């Protein structure tokens, strides 16, 4: 049987993996939940559960009889695993995830260092730190490294810098993986999903989805507005601009827990409500907001409640709120001259065609819905592993032609006046919420 490269994404509630053949065909999709994750404190995670999830994924690949030629690992970010020293594999208690309040509002490096400071204070002694995927690779036999997307700032004390697609060691036989298997560094889930989603063509956008969301738009590097910072896309000469948002999949999880209805039921109910949700509007700032407001003190609001408002209307308003948040980022980019023609939707929210359709219509751009959107980041990690073996080109290629990207279906927008009206209210009410923050009580 021909060999595969395995891409692994260590996420918030579970580990996902894609086994990709050299031909580009997907041989296996996998997901293993992290045991006990539902009961973890907000912003905390048990590294032992991560390792157990990875172990179960590798066991499933072995059971399928697929020879693994290389493994690429990425995951959520910023997330810090506390260690006793730089070379240790044994974490010191709980990790701090991207949802932990330490460092919220800071850039990625600042948030990592704030997390490490918190964890060291909790332990009562200075600790070393590692990114989640770097630690997992160390547990398989890699050395003291930190895997970064091109252009990312290295974090002091987190290991030697390596970039996506580099072989950084070989497996020592841990977790049942064949000894000698090349171990390949990937990066954070957003970057890896950008790669698998084809974010290498100017005017193409990407929403990584997940519990949080965001928008990145590809631009010709030579034409990027000087007022907007950019970062590397997978393709040479193309940069990505945009930013992350806080309110996305976690909004629907919140309403599911609050209403006592399953997510599947809420999606069905939302589909029965007309665009605009009867003028009901949710400000998705339950945990503050990142782009474009960058204000951690904001909190969620619901406007337009009546005695006729039910679970269906709020479910619809929650889906639309994620779209308005993306459009807010999009409009900020457009004001600087950055346009978008099509947006790829990733993460678990993109499993819903309704939600993808709402985003397309709110933003008034076509949306590409991947065949397995929740696996985009893992697919990108598999691309990194294959690039390390020269199966195809790596990040920085002249174009995307060599990469077996994810299969997608295009959804055309259906603009609606109700969306336009609610978006304008979304911005106005958000502005008012920010203004109230500094008013005397």
XYZ file of C-alpha atoms in Angstrom:
441
model
C 0.000 0.000 0.000
C 1.323 3.477 -0.888
C 2.427 5.729 1.942
C 0.694 8.877 3.181
C 1.641 12.046 4.981
C -0.335 12.727 8.134
C -1.437 16.222 9.096
C -2.589 16.736 12.691
C -4.419 19.753 14.123
C -4.601 19.925 17.930
C -7.712 22.024 18.484
C -9.823 23.276 21.361
C -11.940 20.196 21.978
C -10.235 17.487 19.974
C -7.546 16.421 17.521
C -8.199 16.201 13.781
C -6.057 14.474 11.190
C -5.873 14.019 7.431
C -3.938 11.222 5.708
C -2.951 12.523 2.273
C -1.443 10.422 -0.522
C 1.243 11.745 -2.866
C -1.388 11.843 -5.611
C -3.317 14.343 -3.513
C -6.174 11.989 -2.654
C -7.397 11.938 0.936
C -7.072 8.398 2.285
C -8.474 9.043 5.765
C -10.298 11.767 7.740
C -10.159 11.448 11.523
C -11.317 13.186 14.693
C -10.708 12.226 18.303
C -12.230 14.340 21.113
C -10.136 15.250 24.119
C -11.464 13.373 27.134
C -12.916 15.718 29.756
C -12.541 18.838 27.611
C -16.140 19.908 28.273
C -15.317 20.310 31.970
C -12.028 22.183 31.589
C -11.966 25.675 33.108
C -12.197 28.485 30.559
C -8.829 29.100 28.979
C -7.225 25.981 30.469
C -6.476 22.534 29.026
C -4.958 19.244 30.147
C -1.902 18.386 28.015
C -2.280 14.712 28.922
C -5.632 14.717 27.102
C -3.984 16.241 24.021
C -1.420 13.446 24.011
C -4.112 10.815 24.496
C -6.064 12.220 21.527
C -2.939 12.164 19.366
C -2.244 8.596 20.464
C -5.747 7.489 19.398
C -5.348 9.168 16.004
C -2.069 7.395 15.350
C -3.627 4.090 16.400
C -6.411 4.570 13.840
C -3.886 5.190 11.069
C -2.078 2.007 12.051
C -5.357 0.054 12.105
C -6.085 1.309 8.574
C -2.763 -0.156 7.432
C -1.493 3.156 6.030
C 2.318 3.542 6.039
C 3.122 7.053 7.318
C 5.920 8.792 5.416
C 5.940 11.928 7.593
C 3.829 13.685 10.243
C 3.116 17.421 10.386
C 1.561 18.889 13.546
C -0.073 22.281 14.151
C -2.777 23.586 16.429
C -4.491 26.355 18.316
C -2.595 29.538 19.152
C -1.552 31.283 21.326
C -1.492 28.321 23.710
C 1.348 27.717 26.171
C 2.378 24.380 27.671
C 4.305 24.923 30.957
C 7.519 22.885 31.263
C 10.209 22.477 33.913
C 12.980 23.145 31.377
C 13.421 23.687 27.644
C 14.020 20.006 26.864
C 11.278 18.547 29.050
C 8.328 16.605 27.711
C 6.515 16.595 31.049
C 4.144 19.537 31.476
C 3.691 21.228 34.838
C -0.045 21.089 35.378
C -2.595 22.756 33.107
C -1.796 24.657 29.932
C -3.117 28.159 29.172
C -4.999 28.367 25.879
C -5.839 31.210 23.513
C -9.014 31.853 25.563
C -7.113 32.487 28.796
C -7.381 36.130 29.960
C -3.617 36.455 30.408
C -2.406 38.648 27.566
C -5.791 39.105 25.873
C -5.532 42.149 23.621
C -1.768 41.752 23.146
C -0.100 40.434 20.014
C 0.687 36.732 19.727
C 4.134 36.979 21.331
C 2.882 39.166 24.144
C 0.025 36.792 24.877
C 2.353 33.782 25.000
C 4.689 35.537 27.426
C 1.787 36.698 29.584
C 0.491 33.124 29.695
C 3.913 31.856 30.724
C 4.164 34.510 33.442
C 0.767 33.448 34.781
C 1.701 29.756 34.711
C 5.019 30.428 36.460
C 3.261 32.428 39.157
C 0.732 29.603 39.563
C 3.558 27.062 39.965
C 5.527 29.292 42.313
C 8.703 29.069 40.228
C 9.969 30.094 36.772
C 8.885 27.725 34.024
C 9.815 27.190 30.400
C 7.089 27.294 27.775
C 6.270 25.650 24.458
C 3.623 26.029 21.795
C 1.141 23.163 21.769
C 2.348 21.596 18.508
C 6.028 21.971 19.389
C 5.423 20.138 22.651
C 3.531 17.345 20.865
C 6.396 16.916 18.404
C 8.875 16.765 21.305
C 6.760 13.975 22.792
C 7.283 12.055 19.532
C 11.044 12.576 19.593
C 11.753 16.058 18.213
C 14.160 18.492 19.823
C 13.744 21.912 21.400
C 12.114 23.861 18.556
C 9.328 26.333 17.884
C 7.538 26.054 14.555
C 6.567 29.361 12.980
C 4.906 30.642 9.842
C 7.288 32.754 7.715
C 7.637 36.220 9.204
C 6.327 35.288 12.648
C 8.303 36.602 15.605
C 10.123 33.994 17.661
C 9.175 33.751 21.349
C 12.138 33.998 23.700
C 12.699 30.722 25.533
C 10.237 28.637 23.516
C 12.863 26.798 21.487
C 14.937 27.159 18.342
C 13.081 28.782 15.448
C 12.075 26.589 12.501
C 9.602 27.395 9.749
C 6.651 25.438 8.421
C 7.606 22.393 6.348
C 10.967 21.671 8.014
C 11.917 18.182 9.183
C 12.895 18.823 12.792
C 13.612 15.272 13.912
C 12.536 11.656 13.612
C 10.129 9.715 15.763
C 11.676 7.683 18.581
C 8.850 5.135 18.499
C 6.578 6.993 20.927
C 2.774 6.649 20.727
C 3.096 3.698 18.370
C 4.431 5.744 15.457
C 7.155 3.923 13.547
C 10.616 4.897 14.774
C 12.468 7.006 12.217
C 9.336 8.662 10.794
C 10.182 12.269 9.854
C 8.569 14.867 12.140
C 7.611 18.116 10.417
C 6.809 21.454 11.961
C 3.579 23.176 11.014
C 2.076 26.273 12.659
C -1.122 27.721 14.069
C -4.488 26.538 12.797
C -5.358 29.771 10.973
C -2.204 29.777 8.847
C -2.519 26.097 8.041
C -6.152 26.485 6.977
C -5.140 29.508 4.856
C -2.750 27.229 2.998
C -5.240 24.385 2.468
C -7.934 26.900 1.494
C -5.809 28.396 -1.278
C -5.203 31.853 0.165
C -2.530 32.651 -2.404
C -4.514 34.563 -5.038
C -5.091 38.321 -4.622
C -8.682 39.275 -3.721
C -9.328 35.827 -2.230
C -10.375 35.805 1.416
C -10.501 33.212 4.148
C -12.511 32.805 7.358
C -10.889 30.070 9.478
C -14.069 29.629 11.520
C -13.811 27.573 14.679
C -14.978 28.822 18.061
C -13.511 32.191 17.160
C -13.232 33.543 13.626
C -11.622 36.197 11.503
C -10.935 37.318 7.986
C -7.756 37.318 5.945
C -7.626 38.675 2.393
C -4.787 38.036 -0.054
C -3.206 41.067 -1.741
C -0.324 41.620 -4.135
C 2.533 42.453 -1.782
C 3.667 45.333 -4.007
C 0.181 46.857 -3.832
C -0.585 46.355 -0.132
C -1.631 49.686 1.438
C 1.185 50.965 3.612
C -1.278 51.665 6.415
C -2.131 47.970 6.818
C 0.400 45.439 8.131
C 0.577 42.215 6.177
C 1.932 38.733 6.710
C 3.080 35.986 4.399
C 0.623 33.969 2.366
C 1.645 30.506 1.115
C 2.611 32.087 -2.245
C 5.631 34.302 -2.915
C 4.773 37.949 -3.587
C 1.322 37.660 -2.011
C 0.526 38.887 1.493
C -2.523 38.531 3.721
C -4.227 41.356 5.595
C -7.130 41.273 8.020
C -7.660 40.218 11.593
C -9.300 37.803 14.072
C -12.726 38.140 15.678
C -13.922 36.652 18.984
C -17.520 35.800 18.165
C -18.085 32.759 15.988
C -18.743 29.077 16.676
C -18.635 29.680 20.385
C -21.660 31.975 20.020
C -23.777 29.073 18.801
C -22.350 26.823 21.519
C -23.393 29.443 24.083
C -26.946 29.640 22.747
C -27.155 25.853 22.604
C -26.159 25.556 26.272
C -28.437 28.421 27.300
C -31.484 27.298 25.323
C -31.061 23.592 26.031
C -31.321 22.796 22.322
C -28.734 21.001 20.216
C -26.712 22.899 17.646
C -28.335 20.827 14.890
C -31.791 21.821 16.136
C -30.829 25.478 16.363
C -29.511 25.468 12.800
C -32.780 23.981 11.586
C -34.754 26.605 13.536
C -32.570 29.420 12.190
C -33.344 28.287 8.655
C -37.043 28.937 9.283
C -36.434 32.638 10.063
C -36.208 35.299 7.350
C -33.008 37.325 6.770
C -32.565 40.024 9.397
C -34.101 37.876 12.163
C -37.033 40.285 12.513
C -34.596 43.145 13.301
C -33.150 41.154 16.209
C -29.443 41.906 16.501
C -26.686 40.279 18.540
C -23.418 42.053 19.316
C -21.081 39.030 19.575
C -18.787 40.539 22.203
C -19.348 37.968 24.945
C -15.594 37.747 25.533
C -14.585 41.158 24.166
C -13.717 41.792 20.545
C -10.546 41.664 18.535
C -10.482 43.072 14.975
C -11.385 45.699 14.130
C -12.287 47.120 17.576
C -9.546 45.518 19.715
C -11.426 46.043 22.957
C -11.395 43.250 25.545
C -13.816 45.071 27.883
C -16.792 44.772 25.533
C -19.572 42.342 26.387
C -22.317 40.752 24.332
C -25.666 42.438 23.789
C -29.017 41.502 22.228
C -31.132 44.277 20.709
C -34.748 44.125 19.598
C -36.150 41.496 21.954
C -39.957 41.212 22.064
C -42.408 38.763 23.649
C -42.547 37.063 20.253
C -38.796 36.416 20.206
C -37.990 32.726 20.512
C -35.090 30.322 20.239
C -35.284 30.350 16.426
C -34.953 34.134 16.102
C -31.999 34.274 18.488
C -30.342 31.363 16.673
C -30.710 33.214 13.361
C -29.380 36.438 14.898
C -26.347 34.569 16.274
C -25.485 33.216 12.808
C -25.910 36.652 11.269
C -23.812 38.287 14.009
C -20.770 36.254 12.957
C -21.339 37.484 9.400
C -21.614 41.114 10.518
C -18.349 40.748 12.451
C -16.583 39.499 9.312
C -18.121 42.281 7.247
C -16.890 44.849 9.775
C -13.333 43.656 9.163
C -14.008 43.570 5.419
C -15.294 47.150 5.364
C -12.228 48.368 7.253
C -10.058 46.688 4.626
C -12.107 48.126 1.751
C -11.698 51.620 3.154
C -7.956 51.110 2.729
C -8.343 49.814 -0.828
C -8.376 46.039 -0.239
C -11.115 44.206 -2.160
C -12.350 40.610 -1.890
C -14.112 38.579 -4.589
C -14.539 35.223 -2.857
C -14.092 33.933 0.699
C -13.309 30.380 1.786
C -15.089 29.352 4.995
C -13.363 26.916 7.319
C -13.855 25.354 10.726
C -16.916 23.643 12.146
C -19.253 26.608 11.396
C -18.704 25.936 7.681
C -20.323 22.519 8.062
C -23.595 24.463 7.880
C -24.516 25.490 4.347
C -27.019 27.925 5.866
C -24.287 29.687 7.829
C -22.012 29.850 4.777
C -24.914 31.260 2.727
C -25.612 33.914 5.365
C -21.964 34.983 5.324
C -21.972 35.190 1.527
C -25.095 37.352 1.517
C -24.051 39.602 4.415
C -20.626 40.256 2.868
C -22.034 40.219 -0.676
C -19.210 37.996 -1.934
C -19.156 34.401 -3.137
C -18.187 31.785 -0.558
C -16.243 28.558 -1.118
C -17.481 25.801 1.198
C -14.882 23.016 1.604
C -15.911 19.372 1.469
C -14.553 18.941 5.030
C -14.177 22.483 6.405
C -13.424 21.357 9.942
C -10.347 19.558 8.571
C -8.773 22.491 6.702
C -6.051 23.101 9.274
C -5.156 19.404 9.436
C -5.076 19.374 5.616
C -2.610 22.273 5.734
C -0.432 20.350 8.196
C -0.433 17.429 5.741
C 0.677 19.833 2.985
C 3.598 20.849 5.217
C 4.568 17.207 5.761
C 4.406 16.469 2.024
C 6.439 19.570 1.184
C 9.154 18.397 3.590
C 9.441 15.215 1.488
C 9.437 17.171 -1.793
C 6.111 15.641 -2.803
C 5.071 19.189 -3.751
C 6.369 22.709 -3.217
C 6.498 24.355 0.188
C 5.384 27.727 1.481
C 6.872 30.463 -0.687
C 6.163 28.728 -3.994
C 5.510 30.829 -7.090
C 1.938 29.530 -7.304
C -0.543 27.019 -5.929
C -0.528 24.566 -8.839
C 1.521 21.835 -7.150
C -0.625 21.647 -3.996
C -3.513 19.196 -3.554
C -5.841 21.753 -1.978
C -9.177 20.990 -0.346
C -12.181 20.317 -2.602
C -14.832 23.068 -2.446
C -18.343 24.054 -3.533
C -19.115 27.681 -4.406
C -22.107 29.518 -2.907
C -23.223 32.738 -4.571
C -24.463 35.654 -2.417
C -28.093 36.724 -2.191
C -27.925 40.299 -0.839
C -30.900 41.468 1.214
C -31.899 44.926 2.464
C -32.477 43.462 5.931
C -28.830 42.445 6.149
C -27.687 45.896 5.084
C -29.916 47.594 7.670
C -28.820 45.275 10.458
C -25.154 45.676 9.556
C -25.438 49.452 9.840
C -27.089 49.018 13.264
C -24.359 46.522 14.198
C -21.671 49.161 13.679
C -23.661 51.976 15.331
C -24.562 49.926 18.404
C -21.001 48.652 18.671
C -19.671 52.196 18.524
C -22.082 53.170 21.284
C -20.975 50.196 23.415
C -17.322 51.247 23.083
C -18.186 54.861 23.979
C -19.929 53.719 27.178
C -16.835 51.896 28.438
C -15.099 55.073 29.564
C -18.163 56.924 30.827
C -18.269 57.460 34.600
C -20.537 55.037 36.428
